[in-house]
PDB file of C-alpha atoms in Angstrom:
ATOM      1  CA  UNK A  20      58.230 -18.396 -53.733  1.00  0.00           C
ATOM      2  CA  UNK A  21      55.790 -18.631 -50.857  1.00  0.00           C
ATOM      3  CA  UNK A  22      55.520 -21.999 -49.457  1.00  0.00           C
ATOM      4  CA  UNK A  23      51.680 -21.354 -49.591  1.00  0.00           C
ATOM      5  CA  UNK A  24      52.526 -20.983 -53.098  1.00  0.00           C
ATOM      6  CA  UNK A  25      54.319 -24.361 -53.816  1.00  0.00           C
ATOM      7  CA  UNK A  26      52.483 -26.103 -51.528  1.00  0.00           C
ATOM      8  CA  UNK A  27      49.104 -25.005 -53.395  1.00  0.00           C
ATOM      9  CA  UNK A  28      50.669 -25.062 -56.937  1.00  0.00           C
ATOM     10  CA  UNK A  29      53.249 -27.655 -57.155  1.00  0.00           C
ATOM     11  CA  UNK A  30      51.728 -29.893 -54.186  1.00  0.00           C
ATOM     12  CA  UNK A  31      47.805 -29.761 -55.519  1.00  0.00           C
ATOM     13  CA  UNK A  32      46.466 -28.918 -52.044  1.00  0.00           C
ATOM     14  CA  UNK A  33      43.502 -26.488 -51.679  1.00  0.00           C
ATOM     15  CA  UNK A  34      43.829 -23.484 -49.035  1.00  0.00           C
ATOM     16  CA  UNK A  35      42.893 -25.636 -46.200  1.00  0.00           C
ATOM     17  CA  UNK A  36      45.111 -28.352 -46.442  1.00  0.00           C
ATOM     18  CA  UNK A  37      48.254 -26.072 -46.706  1.00  0.00           C
ATOM     19  CA  UNK A  38      49.928 -25.168 -43.615  1.00  0.00           C
ATOM     20  CA  UNK A  39      49.254 -21.999 -43.117  1.00  0.00           C
ATOM     21  CA  UNK A  40      46.018 -22.735 -44.438  1.00  0.00           C
ATOM     22  CA  UNK A  41      45.544 -25.222 -41.137  1.00  0.00           C
ATOM     23  CA  UNK A  42      47.001 -22.622 -38.394  1.00  0.00           C
ATOM     24  CA  UNK A  43      44.181 -20.665 -39.469  1.00  0.00           C
ATOM     25  CA  UNK A  44      41.831 -23.924 -39.021  1.00  0.00           C
ATOM     26  CA  UNK A  45      43.142 -24.624 -35.968  1.00  0.00           C
ATOM     27  CA  UNK A  46      43.190 -19.972 -34.296  1.00  0.00           C
ATOM     28  CA  UNK A  47      39.201 -20.439 -35.896  1.00  0.00           C
ATOM     29  CA  UNK A  48      38.883 -23.840 -33.600  1.00  0.00           C
ATOM     30  CA  UNK A  49      39.847 -22.351 -30.642  1.00  0.00           C
ATOM     31  CA  UNK A  50      37.997 -19.264 -30.521  1.00  0.00           C
ATOM     32  CA  UNK A  51      34.569 -21.130 -31.607  1.00  0.00           C
ATOM     33  CA  UNK A  52      36.115 -23.297 -28.005  1.00  0.00           C
ATOM     34  CA  UNK A  53      36.568 -19.888 -26.034  1.00  0.00           C
ATOM     35  CA  UNK A  54      32.738 -18.474 -27.603  1.00  0.00           C
ATOM     36  CA  UNK A  55      31.873 -21.672 -26.567  1.00  0.00           C
ATOM     37  CA  UNK A  56      33.523 -21.443 -22.580  1.00  0.00           C
ATOM     38  CA  UNK A  57      32.282 -17.833 -22.776  1.00  0.00           C
ATOM     39  CA  UNK A  58      28.462 -18.686 -23.636  1.00  0.00           C
ATOM     40  CA  UNK A  59      28.609 -21.548 -21.176  1.00  0.00           C
ATOM     41  CA  UNK A  60      29.272 -19.187 -17.616  1.00  0.00           C
ATOM     42  CA  UNK A  61      27.918 -16.383 -19.184  1.00  0.00           C
ATOM     43  CA  UNK A  62      24.450 -19.061 -19.160  1.00  0.00           C
ATOM     44  CA  UNK A  63      25.287 -19.847 -15.503  1.00  0.00           C
ATOM     45  CA  UNK A  64      25.630 -15.694 -14.653  1.00  0.00           C
ATOM     46  CA  UNK A  65      22.226 -15.677 -15.623  1.00  0.00           C
ATOM     47  CA  UNK A  66      20.922 -18.634 -14.033  1.00  0.00           C
ATOM     48  CA  UNK A  67      22.657 -17.409 -10.761  1.00  0.00           C
ATOM     49  CA  UNK A  68      21.114 -14.226 -11.697  1.00  0.00           C
ATOM     50  CA  UNK A  69      17.499 -15.127 -12.066  1.00  0.00           C
ATOM     51  CA  UNK A  70      18.469 -17.994  -9.016  1.00  0.00           C
ATOM     52  CA  UNK A  71      19.440 -14.567  -7.052  1.00  0.00           C
ATOM     53  CA  UNK A  72      15.855 -12.406  -8.550  1.00  0.00           C
ATOM     54  CA  UNK A  73      13.644 -14.666  -7.253  1.00  0.00           C
ATOM     55  CA  UNK A  74      15.480 -15.056  -4.001  1.00  0.00           C
ATOM     56  CA  UNK A  75      15.204 -11.247  -3.925  1.00  0.00           C
ATOM     57  CA  UNK A  76      11.472 -10.666  -4.803  1.00  0.00           C
ATOM     58  CA  UNK A  77      10.839 -13.665  -2.711  1.00  0.00           C
ATOM     59  CA  UNK A  78      12.071 -12.067  -0.105  1.00  0.00           C
ATOM     60  CA  UNK A  79      10.227  -8.417  -0.267  1.00  0.00           C
ATOM     61  CA  UNK A  80       7.251 -10.756  -1.396  1.00  0.00           C
ATOM     62  CA  UNK A  81       8.021 -11.761   2.775  1.00  0.00           C
ATOM     63  CA  UNK A  82       8.330  -8.971   3.510  1.00  0.00           C
ATOM     64  CA  UNK A  83       5.292  -6.870   1.861  1.00  0.00           C
ATOM     65  CA  UNK A  84       2.734 -10.105   3.233  1.00  0.00           C
ATOM     66  CA  UNK A  85       3.906  -9.005   6.255  1.00  0.00           C
ATOM     67  CA  UNK A  86       3.621  -5.721   6.614  1.00  0.00           C
ATOM     68  CA  UNK A  87      -0.283  -6.754   5.376  1.00  0.00           C
ATOM     69  CA  UNK A  88      -0.466  -9.605   7.943  1.00  0.00           C
ATOM     70  CA  UNK A  89       0.418  -6.876  11.008  1.00  0.00           C
ATOM     71  CA  UNK A  90      -1.848  -4.078   9.344  1.00  0.00           C
ATOM     72  CA  UNK A  91      -4.320  -6.617   9.730  1.00  0.00           C
ATOM     73  CA  UNK A  92      -4.207  -7.290  13.618  1.00  0.00           C
ATOM     74  CA  UNK A  93      -3.385  -4.136  14.377  1.00  0.00           C
ATOM     75  CA  UNK A  94      -6.864  -3.067  12.394  1.00  0.00           C
ATOM     76  CA  UNK A  95      -9.027  -6.528  14.339  1.00  0.00           C
ATOM     77  CA  UNK A  96      -7.051  -5.025  17.151  1.00  0.00           C
ATOM     78  CA  UNK A  97      -8.316  -1.781  16.648  1.00  0.00           C
ATOM     79  CA  UNK A  98     -11.393  -3.762  15.817  1.00  0.00           C
ATOM     80  CA  UNK A  99     -12.081  -5.750  19.275  1.00  0.00           C
ATOM     81  CA  UNK A 100     -11.216  -2.195  21.112  1.00  0.00           C
ATOM     82  CA  UNK A 101     -13.431  -0.616  19.101  1.00  0.00           C
ATOM     83  CA  UNK A 102     -16.855  -3.642  20.746  1.00  0.00           C
ATOM     84  CA  UNK A 103     -15.399  -3.271  24.326  1.00  0.00           C
ATOM     85  CA  UNK A 104     -15.336   0.647  24.227  1.00  0.00           C
ATOM     86  CA  UNK A 105     -18.730  -0.112  22.805  1.00  0.00           C
ATOM     87  CA  UNK A 106     -20.201  -2.716  25.836  1.00  0.00           C
ATOM     88  CA  UNK A 107     -17.830  -0.391  28.289  1.00  0.00           C
ATOM     89  CA  UNK A 108     -20.183   2.501  27.420  1.00  0.00           C
ATOM     90  CA  UNK A 109     -22.949   0.655  26.831  1.00  0.00           C
ATOM     91  CA  UNK A 110     -22.820  -0.743  30.659  1.00  0.00           C
ATOM     92  CA  UNK A 111     -21.809   2.957  32.670  1.00  0.00           C
ATOM     93  CA  UNK A 112     -25.060   4.044  30.144  1.00  0.00           C
ATOM     94  CA  UNK A 113     -27.389   1.311  31.243  1.00  0.00           C
ATOM     95  CA  UNK A 114     -27.972   2.257  34.761  1.00  0.00           C
ATOM     96  CA  UNK A 115     -28.378   5.591  33.499  1.00  0.00           C
ATOM     97  CA  UNK A 116     -30.449   4.982  31.346  1.00  0.00           C
ATOM     98  CA  UNK A 117     -33.051   2.791  32.999  1.00  0.00           C
ATOM     99  CA  UNK A 118     -33.122   5.459  35.875  1.00  0.00           C
ATOM    100  CA  UNK A 119     -33.816   8.090  33.512  1.00  0.00           C
ATOM    101  CA  UNK A 120     -36.978   5.199  32.788  1.00  0.00           C
ATOM    102  CA  UNK A 121     -38.154   5.111  35.639  1.00  0.00           C
ATOM    103  CA  UNK A 122     -38.675   8.721  36.787  1.00  0.00           C
ATOM    104  CA  UNK A 123     -40.687   8.819  32.775  1.00  0.00           C
ATOM    105  CA  UNK A 124     -42.773   6.130  33.982  1.00  0.00           C
ATOM    106  CA  UNK A 125     -43.485   7.489  37.669  1.00  0.00           C
ATOM    107  CA  UNK A 126     -43.890  10.712  36.241  1.00  0.00           C
ATOM    108  CA  UNK A 127     -46.771   9.298  33.462  1.00  0.00           C
ATOM    109  CA  UNK A 128     -48.351   7.432  35.825  1.00  0.00           C
ATOM    110  CA  UNK A 129     -48.822  10.374  39.308  1.00  0.00           C
ATOM    111  CA  UNK A 130     -50.126  12.641  35.697  1.00  0.00           C
ATOM    112  CA  UNK A 131     -52.057   9.375  34.416  1.00  0.00           C
ATOM    113  CA  UNK A 132     -53.720   9.122  38.733  1.00  0.00           C
ATOM    114  CA  UNK A 133     -53.871  13.086  38.240  1.00  0.00           C
ATOM    115  CA  UNK A 134     -55.582  12.989  34.805  1.00  0.00           C
ATOM    116  CA  UNK A 135     -57.918  10.570  36.833  1.00  0.00           C
ATOM    117  CA  UNK A 136     -58.577  12.406  39.754  1.00  0.00           C
ATOM    118  CA  UNK A 137     -59.819  15.253  38.114  1.00  0.00           C
TER     119      UNK A 137
END
């Protein structure tokens, strides 16, 4: 007779209580421990990936922020340059316009006097 049969029939043991059943239980327990270790390792890896992803995202957002700040600074500089250019142009043209206005006013005065003499 096979040992497991002898344990089941003559020893009146349940399948789990036989030597073969106990060996299977040990193997199942070892497999469960290994699965639990694998799950823990995967959880740790997942956590690390999440941290790495956050760091990568943070670096990408910082780069985008820097680019936006650079564009803003460039736009501010262009606006200041435009204001300086307009002020410079106004400074250059104001005397010319004043001379033209003085000439027109003088011409108007002469015409007014000429009309008044007739």
